[in-house]
PDB file of C-alpha atoms in Angstrom:
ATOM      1  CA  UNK U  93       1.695  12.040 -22.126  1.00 77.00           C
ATOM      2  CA  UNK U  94       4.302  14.814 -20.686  1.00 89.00           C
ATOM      3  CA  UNK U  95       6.612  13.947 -18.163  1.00 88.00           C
ATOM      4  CA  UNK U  96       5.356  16.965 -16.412  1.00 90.00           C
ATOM      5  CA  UNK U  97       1.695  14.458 -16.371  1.00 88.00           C
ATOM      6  CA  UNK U  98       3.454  11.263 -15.366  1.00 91.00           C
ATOM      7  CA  UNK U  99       5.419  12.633 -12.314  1.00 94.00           C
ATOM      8  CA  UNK U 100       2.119  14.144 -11.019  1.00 95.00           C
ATOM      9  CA  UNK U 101       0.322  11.057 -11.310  1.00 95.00           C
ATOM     10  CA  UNK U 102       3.517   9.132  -9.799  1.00 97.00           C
ATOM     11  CA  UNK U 103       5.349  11.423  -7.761  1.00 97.00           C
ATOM     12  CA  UNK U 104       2.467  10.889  -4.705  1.00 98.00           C
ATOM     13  CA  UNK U 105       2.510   6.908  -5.205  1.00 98.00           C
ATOM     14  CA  UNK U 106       6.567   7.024  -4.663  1.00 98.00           C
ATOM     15  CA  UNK U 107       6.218   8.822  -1.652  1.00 98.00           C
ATOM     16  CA  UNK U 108       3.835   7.148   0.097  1.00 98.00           C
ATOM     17  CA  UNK U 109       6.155   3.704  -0.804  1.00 98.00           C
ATOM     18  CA  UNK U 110       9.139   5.930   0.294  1.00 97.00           C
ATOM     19  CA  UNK U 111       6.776   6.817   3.863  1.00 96.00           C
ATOM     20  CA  UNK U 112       5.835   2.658   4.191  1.00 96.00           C
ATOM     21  CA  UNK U 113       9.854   1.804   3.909  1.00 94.00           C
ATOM     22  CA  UNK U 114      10.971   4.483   6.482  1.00 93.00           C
ATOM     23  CA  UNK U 115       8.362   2.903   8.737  1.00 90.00           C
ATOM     24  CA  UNK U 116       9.573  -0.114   8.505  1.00 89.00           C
ATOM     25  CA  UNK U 117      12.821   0.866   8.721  1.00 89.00           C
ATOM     26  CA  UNK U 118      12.375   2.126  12.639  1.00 85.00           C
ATOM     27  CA  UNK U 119      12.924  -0.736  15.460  1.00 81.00           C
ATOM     28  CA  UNK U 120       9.085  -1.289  16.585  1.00 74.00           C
ATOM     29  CA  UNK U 121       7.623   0.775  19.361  1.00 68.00           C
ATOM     30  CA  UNK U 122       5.055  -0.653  21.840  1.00 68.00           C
ATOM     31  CA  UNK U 123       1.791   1.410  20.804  1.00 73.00           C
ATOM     32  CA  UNK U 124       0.299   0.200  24.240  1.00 71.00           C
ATOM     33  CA  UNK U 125       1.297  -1.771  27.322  1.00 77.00           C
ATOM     34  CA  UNK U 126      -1.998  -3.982  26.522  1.00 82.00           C
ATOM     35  CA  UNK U 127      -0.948  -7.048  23.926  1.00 83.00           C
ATOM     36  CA  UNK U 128      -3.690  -6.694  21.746  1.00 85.00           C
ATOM     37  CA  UNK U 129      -4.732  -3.158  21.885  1.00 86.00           C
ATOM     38  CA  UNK U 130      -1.002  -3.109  20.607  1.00 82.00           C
ATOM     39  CA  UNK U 131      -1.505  -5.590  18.214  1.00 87.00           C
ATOM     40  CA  UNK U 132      -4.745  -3.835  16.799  1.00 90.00           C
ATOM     41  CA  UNK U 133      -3.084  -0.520  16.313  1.00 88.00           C
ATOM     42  CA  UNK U 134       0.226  -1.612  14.388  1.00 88.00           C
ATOM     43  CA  UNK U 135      -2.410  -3.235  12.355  1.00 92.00           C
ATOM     44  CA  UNK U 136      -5.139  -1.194  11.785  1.00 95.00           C
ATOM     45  CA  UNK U 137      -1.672   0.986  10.500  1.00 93.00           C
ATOM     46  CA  UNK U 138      -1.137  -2.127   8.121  1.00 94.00           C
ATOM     47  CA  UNK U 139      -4.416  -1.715   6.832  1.00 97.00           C
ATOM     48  CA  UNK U 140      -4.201   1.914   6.134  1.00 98.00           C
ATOM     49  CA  UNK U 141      -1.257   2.653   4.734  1.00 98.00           C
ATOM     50  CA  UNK U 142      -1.414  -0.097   1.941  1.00 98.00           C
ATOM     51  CA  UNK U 143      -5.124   0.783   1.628  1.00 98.00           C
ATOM     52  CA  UNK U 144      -3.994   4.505   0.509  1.00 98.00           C
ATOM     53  CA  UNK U 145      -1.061   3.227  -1.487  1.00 98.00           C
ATOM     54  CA  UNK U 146      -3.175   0.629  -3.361  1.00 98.00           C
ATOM     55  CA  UNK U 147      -5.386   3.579  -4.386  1.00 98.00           C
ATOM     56  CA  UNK U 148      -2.099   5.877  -5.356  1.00 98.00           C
ATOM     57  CA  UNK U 149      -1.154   2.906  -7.477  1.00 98.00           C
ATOM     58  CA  UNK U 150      -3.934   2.488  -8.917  1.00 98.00           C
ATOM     59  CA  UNK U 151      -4.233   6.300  -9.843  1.00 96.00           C
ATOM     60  CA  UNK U 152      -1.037   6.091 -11.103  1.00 97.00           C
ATOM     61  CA  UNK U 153      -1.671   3.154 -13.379  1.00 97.00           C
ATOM     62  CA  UNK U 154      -5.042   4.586 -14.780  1.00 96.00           C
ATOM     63  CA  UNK U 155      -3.454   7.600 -15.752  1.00 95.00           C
ATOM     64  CA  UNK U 156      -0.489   6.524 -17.609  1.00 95.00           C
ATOM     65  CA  UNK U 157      -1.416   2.607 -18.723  1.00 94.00           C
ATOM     66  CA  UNK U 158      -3.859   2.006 -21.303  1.00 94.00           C
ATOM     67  CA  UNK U 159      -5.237  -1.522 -19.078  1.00 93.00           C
ATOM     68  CA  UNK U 160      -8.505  -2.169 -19.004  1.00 94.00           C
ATOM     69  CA  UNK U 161     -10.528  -1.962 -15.298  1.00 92.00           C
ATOM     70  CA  UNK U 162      -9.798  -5.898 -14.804  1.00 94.00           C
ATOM     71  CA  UNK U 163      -6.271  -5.973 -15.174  1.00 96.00           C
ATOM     72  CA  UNK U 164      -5.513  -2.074 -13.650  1.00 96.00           C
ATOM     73  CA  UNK U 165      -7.272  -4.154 -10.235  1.00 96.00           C
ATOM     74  CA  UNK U 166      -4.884  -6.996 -10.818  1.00 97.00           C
ATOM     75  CA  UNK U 167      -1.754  -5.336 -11.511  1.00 97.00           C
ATOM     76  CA  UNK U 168      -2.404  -3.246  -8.861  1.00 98.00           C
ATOM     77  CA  UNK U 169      -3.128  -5.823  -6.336  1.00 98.00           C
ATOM     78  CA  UNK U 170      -0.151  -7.991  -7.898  1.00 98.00           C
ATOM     79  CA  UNK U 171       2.150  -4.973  -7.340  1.00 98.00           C
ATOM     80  CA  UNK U 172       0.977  -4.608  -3.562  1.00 98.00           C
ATOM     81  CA  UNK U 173       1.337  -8.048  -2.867  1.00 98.00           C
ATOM     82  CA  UNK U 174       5.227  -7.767  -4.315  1.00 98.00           C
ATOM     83  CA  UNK U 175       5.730  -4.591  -2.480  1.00 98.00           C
ATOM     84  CA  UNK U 176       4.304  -6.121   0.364  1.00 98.00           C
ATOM     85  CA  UNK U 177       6.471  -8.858   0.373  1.00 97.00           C
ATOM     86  CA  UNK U 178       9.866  -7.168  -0.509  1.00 97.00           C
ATOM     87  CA  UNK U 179       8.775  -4.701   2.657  1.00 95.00           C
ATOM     88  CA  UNK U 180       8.815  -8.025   5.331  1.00 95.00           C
ATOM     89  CA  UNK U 181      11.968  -9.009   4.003  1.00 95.00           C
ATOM     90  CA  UNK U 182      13.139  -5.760   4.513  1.00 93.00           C
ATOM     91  CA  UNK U 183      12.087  -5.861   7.816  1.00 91.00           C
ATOM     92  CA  UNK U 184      14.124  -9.354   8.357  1.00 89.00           C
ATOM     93  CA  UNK U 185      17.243  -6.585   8.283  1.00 91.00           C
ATOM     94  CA  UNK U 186      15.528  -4.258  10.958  1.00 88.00           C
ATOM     95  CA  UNK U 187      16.825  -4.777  14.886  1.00 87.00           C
ATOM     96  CA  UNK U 188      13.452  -5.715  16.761  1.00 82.00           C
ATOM     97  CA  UNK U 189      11.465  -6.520  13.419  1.00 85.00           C
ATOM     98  CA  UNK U 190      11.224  -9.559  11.635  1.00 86.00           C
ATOM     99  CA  UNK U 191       8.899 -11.052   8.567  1.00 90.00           C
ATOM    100  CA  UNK U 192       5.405 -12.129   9.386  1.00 92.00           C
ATOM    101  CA  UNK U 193       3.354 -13.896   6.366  1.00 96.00           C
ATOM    102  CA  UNK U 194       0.423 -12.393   8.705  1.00 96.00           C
ATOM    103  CA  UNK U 195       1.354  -8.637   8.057  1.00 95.00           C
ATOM    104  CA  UNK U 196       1.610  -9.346   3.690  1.00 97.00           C
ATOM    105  CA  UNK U 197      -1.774 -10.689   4.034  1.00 97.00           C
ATOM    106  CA  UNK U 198      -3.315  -8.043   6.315  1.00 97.00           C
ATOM    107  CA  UNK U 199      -1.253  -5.630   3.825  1.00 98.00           C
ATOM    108  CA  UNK U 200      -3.108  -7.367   0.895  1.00 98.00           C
ATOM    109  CA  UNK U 201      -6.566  -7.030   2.353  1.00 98.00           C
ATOM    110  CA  UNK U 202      -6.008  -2.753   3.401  1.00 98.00           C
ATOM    111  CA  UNK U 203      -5.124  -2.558  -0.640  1.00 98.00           C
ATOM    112  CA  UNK U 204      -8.366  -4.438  -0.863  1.00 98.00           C
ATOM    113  CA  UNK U 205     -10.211  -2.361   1.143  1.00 98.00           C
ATOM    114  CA  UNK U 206      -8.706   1.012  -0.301  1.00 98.00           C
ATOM    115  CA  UNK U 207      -9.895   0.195  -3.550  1.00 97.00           C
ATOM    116  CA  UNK U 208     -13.259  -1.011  -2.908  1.00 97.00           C
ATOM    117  CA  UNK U 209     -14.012   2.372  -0.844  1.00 96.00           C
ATOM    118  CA  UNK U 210     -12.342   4.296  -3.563  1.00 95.00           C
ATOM    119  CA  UNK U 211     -14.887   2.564  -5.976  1.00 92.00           C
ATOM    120  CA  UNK U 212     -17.862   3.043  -3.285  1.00 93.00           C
ATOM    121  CA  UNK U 213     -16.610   6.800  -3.780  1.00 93.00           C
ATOM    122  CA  UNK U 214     -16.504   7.181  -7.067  1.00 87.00           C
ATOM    123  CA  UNK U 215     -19.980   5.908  -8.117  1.00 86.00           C
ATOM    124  CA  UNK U 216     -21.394   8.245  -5.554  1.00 69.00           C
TER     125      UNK U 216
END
């Protein structure tokens, strides 16, 4: 495979990794003055942006691995779970964030999600 190949097929997965860090790079904002209309929106943001980057990934992987279906799902879920991780430590660094086991998990079911709709999508 070219280079020319793997940067298209990686290029997008980098950036949207590159997007998720900046994110979390930012002090938190209050979304809403209401608690949990708050808490639904920073995490219905959880849920989307892994759930797009778990499909990038898995692009990526499909394109340029030669894993069968099975372990392109695992790696890819095994790679979002480390990248999920690695971003709430990062977090521990950033004024007005800290780590929350919660936020990997919710992370780990949006990857979930992504790539069950991006299955749902491609059988239709």
């Amino acid at each position: 495979m070219t280079w020319s190949k793997r940067i298209q097929y990686w290029l997008p997965t980098f950036l949207w990794a590159i997007l998720i860090f900046s994110f979390s790079s930012q002090s938190t904002l209050s979304t809403s003055k209401v608690y949990w209309q708050d808490f639904v929106i920073k995490k219905s943001a959880h849920l989307f942006v892994y759930a797009v980057l778990a499909v990038l990934l898995y692009r990526s992987l499909r394109h340029t691995t030669r894993l069968n279906r099975f372990y392109l799902l695992l790696f890819t879920i095994t790679i979002i779970t480390l990248y999920a991780i690695t971003d709430e430590f990062h977090q521990s660094f950033t004024p007005g964030r800290g780590p929350h086991l919660r936020d990997i998990i919710i992370d780990v079911i949006g990857a979930g999600i992504g790539l069950y709709g991006f299955f749902l999508w491609r059988r239709s």
